[in-house]
Every structure is written in C-alpha cells, then in structure tokens.
Coordinates of C-alpha atoms in Angstrom, one line a residue:
X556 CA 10.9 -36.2 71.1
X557 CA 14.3 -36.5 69.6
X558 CA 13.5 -40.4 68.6
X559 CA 10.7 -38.8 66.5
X560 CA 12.6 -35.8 64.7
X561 CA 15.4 -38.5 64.7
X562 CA 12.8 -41.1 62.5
X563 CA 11.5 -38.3 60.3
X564 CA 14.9 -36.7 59.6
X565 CA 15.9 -40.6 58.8
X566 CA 12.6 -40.8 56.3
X567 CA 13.4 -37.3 54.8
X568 CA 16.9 -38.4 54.1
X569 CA 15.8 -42.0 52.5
X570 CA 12.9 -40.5 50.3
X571 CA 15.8 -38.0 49.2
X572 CA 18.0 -40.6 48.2
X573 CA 15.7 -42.8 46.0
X574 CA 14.5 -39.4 44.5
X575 CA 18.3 -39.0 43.5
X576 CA 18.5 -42.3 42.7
X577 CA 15.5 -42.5 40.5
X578 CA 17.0 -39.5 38.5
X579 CA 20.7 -40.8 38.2
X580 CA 19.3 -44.1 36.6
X581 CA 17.8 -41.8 34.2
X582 CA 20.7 -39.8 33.7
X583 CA 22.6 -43.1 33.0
X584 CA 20.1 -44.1 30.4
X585 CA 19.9 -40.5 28.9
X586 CA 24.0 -40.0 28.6
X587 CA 24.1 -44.2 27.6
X588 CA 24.5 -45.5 24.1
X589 CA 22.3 -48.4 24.0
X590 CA 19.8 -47.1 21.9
X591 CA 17.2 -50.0 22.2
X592 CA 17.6 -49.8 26.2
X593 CA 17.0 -45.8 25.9
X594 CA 14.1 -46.4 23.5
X595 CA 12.2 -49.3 26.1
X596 CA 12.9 -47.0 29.1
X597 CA 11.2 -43.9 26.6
X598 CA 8.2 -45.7 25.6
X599 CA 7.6 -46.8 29.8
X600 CA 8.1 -43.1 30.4
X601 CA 5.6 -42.1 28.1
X602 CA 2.7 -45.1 29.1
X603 CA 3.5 -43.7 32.7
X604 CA 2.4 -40.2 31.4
X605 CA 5.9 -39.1 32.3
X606 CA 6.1 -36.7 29.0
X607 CA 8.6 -34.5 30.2
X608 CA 11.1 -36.9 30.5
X609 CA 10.2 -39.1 27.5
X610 CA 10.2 -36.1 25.3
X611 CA 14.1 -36.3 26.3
X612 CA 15.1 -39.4 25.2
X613 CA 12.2 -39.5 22.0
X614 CA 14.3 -36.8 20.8
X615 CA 17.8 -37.8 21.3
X616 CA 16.7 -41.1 19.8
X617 CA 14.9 -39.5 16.4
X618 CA 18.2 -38.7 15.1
X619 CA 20.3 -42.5 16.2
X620 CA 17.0 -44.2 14.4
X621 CA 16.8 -41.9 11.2
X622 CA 16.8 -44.9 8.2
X623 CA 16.2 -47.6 10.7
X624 CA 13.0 -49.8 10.3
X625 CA 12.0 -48.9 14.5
X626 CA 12.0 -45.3 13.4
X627 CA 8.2 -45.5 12.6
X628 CA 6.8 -46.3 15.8
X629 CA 9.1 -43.9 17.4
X630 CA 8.7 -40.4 15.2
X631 CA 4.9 -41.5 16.1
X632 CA 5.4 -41.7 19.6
X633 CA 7.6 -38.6 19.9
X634 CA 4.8 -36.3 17.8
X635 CA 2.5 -37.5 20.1
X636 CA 4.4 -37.1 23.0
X637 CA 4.8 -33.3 22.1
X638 CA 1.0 -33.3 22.0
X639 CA 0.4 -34.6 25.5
X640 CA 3.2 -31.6 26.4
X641 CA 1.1 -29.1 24.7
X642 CA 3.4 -27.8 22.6
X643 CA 1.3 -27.7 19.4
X644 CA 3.4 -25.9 17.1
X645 CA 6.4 -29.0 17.0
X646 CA 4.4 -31.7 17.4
X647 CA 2.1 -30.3 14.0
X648 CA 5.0 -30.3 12.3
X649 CA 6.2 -34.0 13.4
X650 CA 2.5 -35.1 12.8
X651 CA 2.6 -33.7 9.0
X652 CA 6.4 -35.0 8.8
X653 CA 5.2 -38.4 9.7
X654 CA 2.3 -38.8 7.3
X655 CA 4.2 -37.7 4.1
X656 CA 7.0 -39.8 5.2
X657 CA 4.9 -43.2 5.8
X658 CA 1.7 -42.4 4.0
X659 CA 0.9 -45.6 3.9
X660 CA 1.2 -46.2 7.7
X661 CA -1.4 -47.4 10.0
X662 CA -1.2 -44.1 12.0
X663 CA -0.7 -42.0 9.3
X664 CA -4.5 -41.3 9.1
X665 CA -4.5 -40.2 12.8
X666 CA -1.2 -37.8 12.5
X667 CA -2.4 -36.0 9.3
X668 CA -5.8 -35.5 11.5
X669 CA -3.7 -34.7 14.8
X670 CA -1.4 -32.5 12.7
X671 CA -4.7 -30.2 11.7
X672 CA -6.4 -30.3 14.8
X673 CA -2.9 -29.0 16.4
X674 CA -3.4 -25.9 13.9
X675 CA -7.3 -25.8 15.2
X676 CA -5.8 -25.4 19.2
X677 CA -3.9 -23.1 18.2
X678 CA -6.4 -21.1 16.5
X679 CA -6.5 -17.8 18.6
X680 CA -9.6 -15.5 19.4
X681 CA -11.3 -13.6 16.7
X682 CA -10.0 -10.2 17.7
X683 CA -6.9 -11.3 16.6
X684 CA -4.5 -12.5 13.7
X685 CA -6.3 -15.2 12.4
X686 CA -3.8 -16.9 10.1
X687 CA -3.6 -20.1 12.1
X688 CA -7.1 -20.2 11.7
X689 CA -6.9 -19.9 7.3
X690 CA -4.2 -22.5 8.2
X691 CA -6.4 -24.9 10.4
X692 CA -9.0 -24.7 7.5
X693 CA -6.8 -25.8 5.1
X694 CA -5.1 -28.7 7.2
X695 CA -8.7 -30.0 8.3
X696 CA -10.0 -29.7 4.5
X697 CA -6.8 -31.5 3.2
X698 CA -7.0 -34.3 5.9
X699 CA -11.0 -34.9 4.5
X700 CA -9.5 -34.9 0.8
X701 CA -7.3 -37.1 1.9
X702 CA -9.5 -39.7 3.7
X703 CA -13.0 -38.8 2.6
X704 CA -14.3 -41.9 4.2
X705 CA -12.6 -41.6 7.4
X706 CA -15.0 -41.8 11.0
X707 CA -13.0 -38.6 11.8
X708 CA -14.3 -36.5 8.9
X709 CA -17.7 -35.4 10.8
X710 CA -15.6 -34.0 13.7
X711 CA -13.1 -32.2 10.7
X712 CA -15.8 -30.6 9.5
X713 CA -17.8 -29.1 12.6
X714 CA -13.7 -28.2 13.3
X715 CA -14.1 -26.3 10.0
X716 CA -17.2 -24.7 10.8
X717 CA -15.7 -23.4 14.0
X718 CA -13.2 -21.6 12.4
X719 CA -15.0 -20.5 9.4
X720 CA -17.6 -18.6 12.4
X721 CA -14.5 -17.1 13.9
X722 CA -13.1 -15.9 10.2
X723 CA -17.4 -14.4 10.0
X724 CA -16.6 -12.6 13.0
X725 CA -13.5 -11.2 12.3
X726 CA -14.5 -10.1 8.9
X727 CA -17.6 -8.2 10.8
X728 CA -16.0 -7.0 13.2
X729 CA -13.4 -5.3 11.4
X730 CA -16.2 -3.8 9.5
X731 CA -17.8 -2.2 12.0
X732 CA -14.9 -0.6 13.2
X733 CA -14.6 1.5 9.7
X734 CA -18.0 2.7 10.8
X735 CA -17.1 3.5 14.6
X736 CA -14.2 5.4 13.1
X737 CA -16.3 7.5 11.0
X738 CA -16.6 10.6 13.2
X739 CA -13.4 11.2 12.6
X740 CA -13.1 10.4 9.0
X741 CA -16.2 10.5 6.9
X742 CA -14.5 8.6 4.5
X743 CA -14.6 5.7 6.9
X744 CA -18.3 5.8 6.5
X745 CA -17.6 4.6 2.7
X746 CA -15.1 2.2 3.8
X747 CA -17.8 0.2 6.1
X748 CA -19.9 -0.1 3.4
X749 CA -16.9 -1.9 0.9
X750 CA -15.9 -4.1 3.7
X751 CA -19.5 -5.1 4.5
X752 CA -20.3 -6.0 1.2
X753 CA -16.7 -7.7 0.6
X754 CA -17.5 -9.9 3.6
X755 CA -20.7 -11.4 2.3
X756 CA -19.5 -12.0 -0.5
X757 CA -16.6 -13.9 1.2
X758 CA -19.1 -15.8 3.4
X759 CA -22.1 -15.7 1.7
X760 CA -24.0 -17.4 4.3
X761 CA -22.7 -15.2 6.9
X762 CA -24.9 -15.4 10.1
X763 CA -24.4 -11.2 10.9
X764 CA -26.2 -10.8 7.3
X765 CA -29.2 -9.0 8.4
X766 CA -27.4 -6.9 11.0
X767 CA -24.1 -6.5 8.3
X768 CA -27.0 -5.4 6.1
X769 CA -28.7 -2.5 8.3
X770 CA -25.4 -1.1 9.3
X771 CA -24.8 -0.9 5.4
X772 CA -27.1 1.1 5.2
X773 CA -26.6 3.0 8.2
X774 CA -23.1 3.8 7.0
X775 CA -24.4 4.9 3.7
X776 CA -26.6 7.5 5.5
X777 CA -24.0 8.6 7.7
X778 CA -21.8 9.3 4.8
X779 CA -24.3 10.9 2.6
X780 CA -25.2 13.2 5.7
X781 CA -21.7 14.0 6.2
X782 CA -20.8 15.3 2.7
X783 CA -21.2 18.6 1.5
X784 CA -24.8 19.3 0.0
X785 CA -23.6 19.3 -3.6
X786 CA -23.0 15.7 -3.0
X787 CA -25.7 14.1 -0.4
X788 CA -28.3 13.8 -2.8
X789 CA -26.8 11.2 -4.9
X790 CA -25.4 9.6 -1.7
X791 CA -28.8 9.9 0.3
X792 CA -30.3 7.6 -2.7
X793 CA -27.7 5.2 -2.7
X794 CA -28.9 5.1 1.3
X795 CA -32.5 4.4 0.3
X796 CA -31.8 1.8 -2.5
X797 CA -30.0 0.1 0.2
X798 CA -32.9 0.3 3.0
X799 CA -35.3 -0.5 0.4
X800 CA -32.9 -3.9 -0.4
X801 CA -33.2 -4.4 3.3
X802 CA -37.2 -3.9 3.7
X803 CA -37.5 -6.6 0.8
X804 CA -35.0 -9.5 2.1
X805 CA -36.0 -9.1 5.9
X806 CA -39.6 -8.4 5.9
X807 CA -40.5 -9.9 9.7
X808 CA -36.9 -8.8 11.0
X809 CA -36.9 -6.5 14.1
X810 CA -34.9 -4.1 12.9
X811 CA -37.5 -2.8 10.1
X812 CA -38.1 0.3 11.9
X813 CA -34.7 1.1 11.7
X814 CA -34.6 0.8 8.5
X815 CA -37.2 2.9 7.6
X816 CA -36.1 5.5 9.7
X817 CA -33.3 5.8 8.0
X818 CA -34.7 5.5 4.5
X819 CA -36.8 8.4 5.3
X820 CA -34.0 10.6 6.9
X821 CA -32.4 10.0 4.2
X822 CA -35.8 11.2 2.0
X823 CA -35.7 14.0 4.4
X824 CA -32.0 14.8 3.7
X825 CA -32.6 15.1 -0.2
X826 CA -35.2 17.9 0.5
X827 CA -32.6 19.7 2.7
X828 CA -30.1 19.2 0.4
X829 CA -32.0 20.5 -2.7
X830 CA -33.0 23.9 -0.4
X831 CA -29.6 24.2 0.9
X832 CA -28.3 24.5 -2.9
X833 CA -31.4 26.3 -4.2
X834 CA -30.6 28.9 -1.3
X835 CA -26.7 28.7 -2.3
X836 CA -27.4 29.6 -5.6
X837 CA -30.4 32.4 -5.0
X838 CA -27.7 34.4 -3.1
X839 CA -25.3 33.4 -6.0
X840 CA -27.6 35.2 -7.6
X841 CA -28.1 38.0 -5.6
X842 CA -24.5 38.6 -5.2
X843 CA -23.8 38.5 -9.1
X844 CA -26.7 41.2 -9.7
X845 CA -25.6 43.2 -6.5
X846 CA -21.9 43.1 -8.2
X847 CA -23.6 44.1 -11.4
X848 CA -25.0 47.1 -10.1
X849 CA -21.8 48.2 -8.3
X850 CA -20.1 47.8 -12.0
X851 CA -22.8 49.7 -13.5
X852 CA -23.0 52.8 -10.8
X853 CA -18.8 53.3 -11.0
X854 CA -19.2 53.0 -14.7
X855 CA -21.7 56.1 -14.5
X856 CA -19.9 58.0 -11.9
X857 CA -16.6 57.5 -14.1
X858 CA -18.7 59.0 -17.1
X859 CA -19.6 61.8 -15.2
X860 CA -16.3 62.7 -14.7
X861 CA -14.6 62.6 -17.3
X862 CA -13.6 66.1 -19.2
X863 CA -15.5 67.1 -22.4
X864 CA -12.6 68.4 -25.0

C-alpha cells in the first residue's frame, strides 16, 4: 500500500514539474529579446490552438515588428488570433487596421470580410440597442463595394439580410409599444400610427406590413374613440380611410374581419358622436332660453317695484 501511494505521489510530483517546466520555457521566451525565436514559438502556439498564450507574445511582438517587412503575416495572425479568443470587438478593429494598411495583401480580402462579420457577432437581440447592427450593415455593404466579385459576397449579403430583419423588428416592435402605452396616454395612440408609417417607409418591404397595417388602423380608432366628441368624427374617418386602404391591399388576408370591424365601429362612432354634440348643443340651447327667461322675469319683477314719482 505505501509502494502504491509512494508511485502516485512520485507521478503527481513529475507531471507537476514538466507542467512548471513547460510554463518557465514560456516565461523565458515571453520575458526574452529574440524577437524571431518569440515570433516561431507564437505562430506553433497558435497552429496548436493554444490562443491564449499566443495572444501574449502576438502582442508583445506587434509593437518590436511595427515598420518591419515580417509585420504583415504577424498583425494577420494576431487579428485572427483575437477571433479564435472571441474577443470581437479588438480583433474588428485589427481586421479593418490590417486591410487599410496592406490593401493590396493576399488576406486583406478575408480581414476586411472578418472585420464585418466581427460587427455581425456582435450584433445583439432586437429588443435592444441595435447600433452594432447599423454598423455590421455598413461593414458587410463596404466589404461587397469593395470586392463585388468576391465568393464571399453571397454569404455578405444573407449577413445583411439578417440584420436588416432584426432592424424590421425593432422598428415594429417599438411601434407597437406606443400603442400598448395608449391607455395611459391617448396621445400614444397617435404616436403608433407616425411610427408605423415611419417604419415602412424605412423598410418598405417590411414583412409585418399587413399586421403594421391593421394595427394602424387599430390605433387610429383607438385614438378617435378616446378624444372628446368635438373631435372623433374627423378622427373616426381618418380610421375608416385607413381600413378601407387595408380592405383594398389585403383582399384574401385573415385579418379582414378585423378590419371591417373596426371600419364600422368607427361608422358607428361618427353617429354617436354627431348625437352626443347635437344633445350638447339642444341643452345648450335649453339652458340659454331657460337663462333668458330668468333675465326676463327679474327684469319684470324689478319693474314692478320700482316707485312711480
């Protein structure tokens, strides 16, 4: 039994030393000053898929070979080492460093392409801030501008499409929350209609069109029915011109009962409205001719009164 813990403690304690070993030879080439020695052991580091520690000595060395005619291969090798680390926001910026410093390189093509697609990862969900996403669309468009004819172009562009659905999104579902928000401001009722139309005209082949365009009119109604009655007819017709816009560009779509639901709530509405102000102004009326006579009786009794001479 003690020959056995005696072996393993024995293993333990060689496996430890050619672990500290291993990383004192690396120490020794990290702290040395032959730069062509530091630059071989970075480049078996990184073929080893060892990015972590080639990332050290890539970037010690991308300041000793600034001017040199070796710098080339290695800013290339160090962007794409902070690629494999996932670290997206350096390495886009070494990848876009790179191709305007050697555009004429054989891997500037694949860096300005890398640099974009870095942008694209980091591209968050729609619910959020999307200006990495504006940014990715620009990168991606400038790379196909820039090599129009490049095999990567198809991929750019599906890439592009990607991120212009995620902008679509956005756009609608900021939208829709002016509309959600209208209970509490009526206001916001007006506001989902702006944005609605602002985003189609952004992305005028928006796939939410149809829905974008019921809720327009959905909003419209909401708003008209919300206002005081002086003001709902005028806003109750905007409502119908915009069902009636909806009935003629989605004739088959499943939401045409909706549609005409609301088109003739809003008809109804109108007709409401118009009583509602006809009543108002009747007991306007009323209350002018009852004030009338009130003037007209104290002017009498005050007659009456009044002392002959």
């Amino acid at each position: 039994m003690f020959k056995i813990k005696h072996v393993l403690l024995l293993s333990f304690t060689i496996i430890a030393l050619t672990i500290a070993g291993c990383k004192s030879q690396f120490e020794k080439i990290r702290l040395s000053n032959d730069v062509a020695k530091k630059y071989q052991e970075a480049m078996k580091l990184y073929n080893k898929k060892n990015y972590s520690k080639a990332i050290i000595l890539f970037e010690d060395l991308s300041q000793k070979y600034r001017g040199r005619a070796e710098a080339e291969d290695l800013n290339y090798y160090y962007a794409l080492t902070l690629y494999k680390l996932r670290d997206y926001t350096t390495a886009r910026y070494q990848f876009k460093s790179f191709a305007d410093t050697y555009p004429t390189s054989k891997y500037a093509e694949e860096c300005r392409y890398l640099g974009a697609y870095c942008y694209y990862l980091e591209s968050p969900k729609s619910s959020l801030d999307q200006t990495n996403t504006k940014a990715a669309i620009d990168a991606l468009q400038l790379f196909i501008n820039f090599y129009p004819k490049s095999e990567r172009v198809a991929q750019a562009s599906k890439y592009i499409a990607d991120l212009r659905a995620k902008l679509e999104t956005k756009a609608f579902d900021n939208a829709k929350l002016y509309y959600d928000l209208g209970a509490a401001d009526v206001s916001n009722y007006k506001s989902a209609v702006i944005a609605l139309k602002n985003a189609q005209i952004d992305f005028p082949d928006i796939k939410y069109a149809e829905e974008m365009d019921l809720l327009i009119v959905r909003s419209q109604y909401n708003y008209a029915k919300n206002s005081i009655e002086i003001r709902q007819e005028d806003r109750y017709n905007e409502a119908i011109t915009y069902a009636d816009e909806f009935m003629n560009s989605y004739p088959e779509s499943k939401l045409m009962d909706q549609a005409k639901t609301l088109k003739a709530d809003s008809e109804s509405g109108i007709e409401h409205a118009k009583r509602m102000i006809a009543e108002f102004q009747k007991n306007q009326e009323k209350y002018k001719a009852m004030l009338a006579k009130e003037a007209k009786a104290d002017s009498t009794n005050t007659t009456i009164k009044t002392p002959i001479k």
